[in-house]
Coordinates of N, CA and C in Angstrom, one line a residue:
X123 N -60.4 12.9 24.1 CA -60.4 13.7 25.1 C -59.3 14.5 25.2
X124 N -59.5 15.8 25.6 CA -58.2 16.9 25.7 C -58.1 17.0 27.1
X125 N -56.6 17.4 27.3 CA -56.4 17.6 28.7 C -56.2 19.1 28.9
X126 N -56.9 19.4 30.2 CA -56.9 21.0 30.5 C -56.4 21.1 32.1
X127 N -56.0 22.3 32.1 CA -55.4 22.3 33.7 C -56.5 23.6 34.0
X128 N -56.9 23.3 35.6 CA -58.0 24.2 36.2 C -57.4 24.5 37.3
X129 N -57.8 25.4 38.0 CA -57.5 25.7 39.5 C -59.0 25.5 40.2
X130 N -58.8 24.6 41.6 CA -59.7 24.4 42.3 C -59.8 25.0 43.8
X131 N -60.3 25.5 44.3 CA -60.2 25.9 46.0 C -60.1 24.5 46.8
X132 N -59.5 24.9 47.7 CA -58.9 23.6 48.7 C -60.2 22.6 49.0
X133 N -61.2 24.0 49.4 CA -62.2 23.1 50.3 C -63.0 22.3 49.0
X134 N -63.2 22.7 47.8 CA -63.8 21.9 46.7 C -62.9 20.6 46.6
X135 N -61.7 20.6 46.4 CA -61.2 19.4 46.4 C -61.0 18.5 47.2
X136 N -61.3 19.0 48.7 CA -61.5 18.2 49.9 C -63.0 17.3 49.6
X137 N -63.8 18.0 49.3 CA -65.1 17.7 49.0 C -65.0 16.6 47.8
X138 N -64.3 16.7 47.0 CA -64.1 15.8 45.7 C -63.6 14.5 46.0
X139 N -62.2 14.6 47.2 CA -61.7 13.3 47.4 C -62.4 12.8 48.4
X140 N -63.4 13.3 49.3 CA -64.2 12.4 50.3 C -65.2 11.7 49.4
X141 N -65.9 12.3 48.4 CA -66.9 11.8 47.7 C -66.0 10.7 46.8
X142 N -64.9 10.9 46.0 CA -64.1 9.7 45.5 C -64.0 8.6 46.6
X143 N -63.6 8.7 47.8 CA -63.3 7.7 48.6 C -64.4 7.1 48.8
X144 N -65.6 7.7 49.0 CA -67.0 6.8 49.3 C -67.4 6.3 48.3
X145 N -67.0 6.7 47.0 CA -68.1 6.2 45.8 C -66.9 5.1 45.0
X146 N -65.7 5.3 45.1 CA -64.5 4.5 44.4 C -64.7 5.0 43.1
X147 N -65.0 6.0 42.8 CA -64.9 7.1 41.9 C -63.8 7.9 41.7
X148 N -62.9 8.1 41.0 CA -61.8 9.3 40.6 C -62.1 10.3 40.7
X149 N -61.2 11.1 41.5 CA -61.6 12.7 41.3 C -61.7 13.3 40.0
X150 N -60.9 13.0 39.1 CA -61.3 13.1 37.8 C -62.3 12.8 37.2
X151 N -62.9 11.5 37.4 CA -64.0 11.2 36.7 C -65.4 12.2 37.2
X152 N -64.9 12.5 38.7 CA -66.1 13.1 39.3 C -66.3 14.5 38.6
X153 N -65.2 15.0 38.4 CA -65.1 16.2 37.8 C -65.8 16.5 36.3
X154 N -65.2 15.5 35.9 CA -65.7 15.2 34.1 C -67.3 15.1 34.5
X155 N -67.7 14.1 35.1 CA -69.4 14.0 35.2 C -70.0 15.4 35.6
X156 N -69.8 16.1 36.6 CA -70.2 17.5 36.8 C -70.0 18.6 35.8
X157 N -68.8 18.7 35.1 CA -68.8 19.7 33.9 C -70.1 19.1 33.0
X158 N -69.9 17.8 32.5 CA -70.9 17.2 31.5 C -71.9 17.5 31.7
X159 N -72.4 17.4 32.9 CA -73.8 17.6 33.6 C -74.2 19.3 33.3
X160 N -73.4 20.1 34.0 CA -73.5 21.6 33.9 C -73.4 21.9 32.3
X161 N -72.5 21.3 31.3 CA -72.7 21.7 30.3 C -73.7 21.3 29.3
X162 N -74.3 20.4 30.1 CA -75.8 20.0 29.0 C -76.9 21.1 29.5
X163 N -76.9 21.3 31.0 CA -77.9 22.3 31.5 C -77.3 23.6 30.6
X164 N -76.3 24.3 30.9 CA -76.0 25.2 29.9 C -76.6 25.3 28.6
X165 N -76.4 24.4 28.0 CA -76.7 24.0 26.6 C -78.2 24.1 26.4
X166 N -78.9 23.7 27.2 CA -80.5 23.8 27.3 C -80.8 25.3 27.4
X167 N -80.2 25.9 28.2 CA -80.5 27.4 28.3 C -80.0 28.3 26.8
X168 N -78.9 27.9 26.3 CA -78.6 28.4 25.2 C -79.8 28.3 24.1
X169 N -80.1 26.8 24.0 CA -81.0 26.9 23.0 C -82.2 27.4 23.4
X170 N -82.8 27.4 24.6 CA -84.2 28.2 24.9 C -83.8 29.8 24.4
X171 N -82.8 30.3 24.7 CA -82.5 31.8 24.6 C -82.5 31.6 23.1
X172 N -81.9 30.8 21.8 CA -81.7 30.7 20.7 C -83.2 30.9 20.0
X173 N -84.0 30.3 20.5 CA -85.3 30.2 20.3 C -86.1 31.2 20.2
X174 N -86.0 31.9 21.4 CA -86.6 33.2 22.1 C -86.0 34.4 21.0
X175 N -84.7 34.1 20.9 CA -84.0 35.2 19.9 C -84.7 35.3 18.6
X176 N -85.0 34.1 18.0 CA -85.4 33.7 16.6 C -86.6 34.3 16.6
X177 N -87.3 33.9 17.6 CA -88.9 34.2 17.8 C -89.3 35.7 17.7
X178 N -88.2 36.6 18.4 CA -88.2 37.8 18.3 C -87.8 38.5 17.2
X179 N -87.3 37.7 16.2 CA -86.4 38.8 15.0 C -87.4 39.2 14.1
X180 N -87.3 40.6 13.9 CA -88.4 41.3 13.1 C -88.5 40.7 11.7
X181 N -87.3 40.3 11.2 CA -87.1 39.9 9.6 C -88.0 38.7 9.4
X182 N -87.8 37.7 10.3 CA -88.7 36.2 10.3 C -90.0 36.6 10.8
X183 N -90.6 37.4 11.5 CA -91.9 37.9 11.5 C -92.4 38.5 10.3
X184 N -91.7 38.8 9.5 CA -92.2 39.2 7.8 C -92.1 38.4 7.1
X185 N -91.9 37.2 7.2 CA -91.7 36.1 6.4 C -93.1 35.8 6.0
X186 N -93.5 35.5 4.6 CA -94.8 35.5 4.2 C -96.0 36.6 4.3
X187 N -95.0 37.8 4.7 CA -95.8 39.2 4.5 C -96.4 39.4 2.9
X188 N -95.1 39.7 2.1 CA -95.6 39.6 0.6 C -95.8 38.4 0.1
X189 N -97.0 38.2 -0.5 CA -97.5 37.1 -1.2 C -97.0 37.3 -2.7
X190 N -96.2 36.4 -3.2 CA -96.2 36.2 -4.6 C -97.3 35.7 -5.6
X191 N -97.4 35.8 -7.0 CA -98.1 35.3 -7.7 C -98.3 33.7 -7.5
X192 N -99.5 33.3 -7.6 CA -100.0 31.8 -7.5 C -99.9 31.3 -9.0
X193 N -99.4 30.0 -8.7 CA -99.3 29.3 -10.3 C -100.6 28.6 -10.6

């Protein structure tokens, strides 16, 4: 795990602190959990975008266009 410094607005910190008190989970752990969840969701978007990009690639559409001699 690496250490990073981020800036949060005071309202977000207040919400995180209240949630930490209610759930007995540290503020840092809540932030890590939220970032992990969002990174997972963004990863799915990136994978879907990559699939679409690969599907629309004109070079890949030409694969199999020219057939070589069969043995």
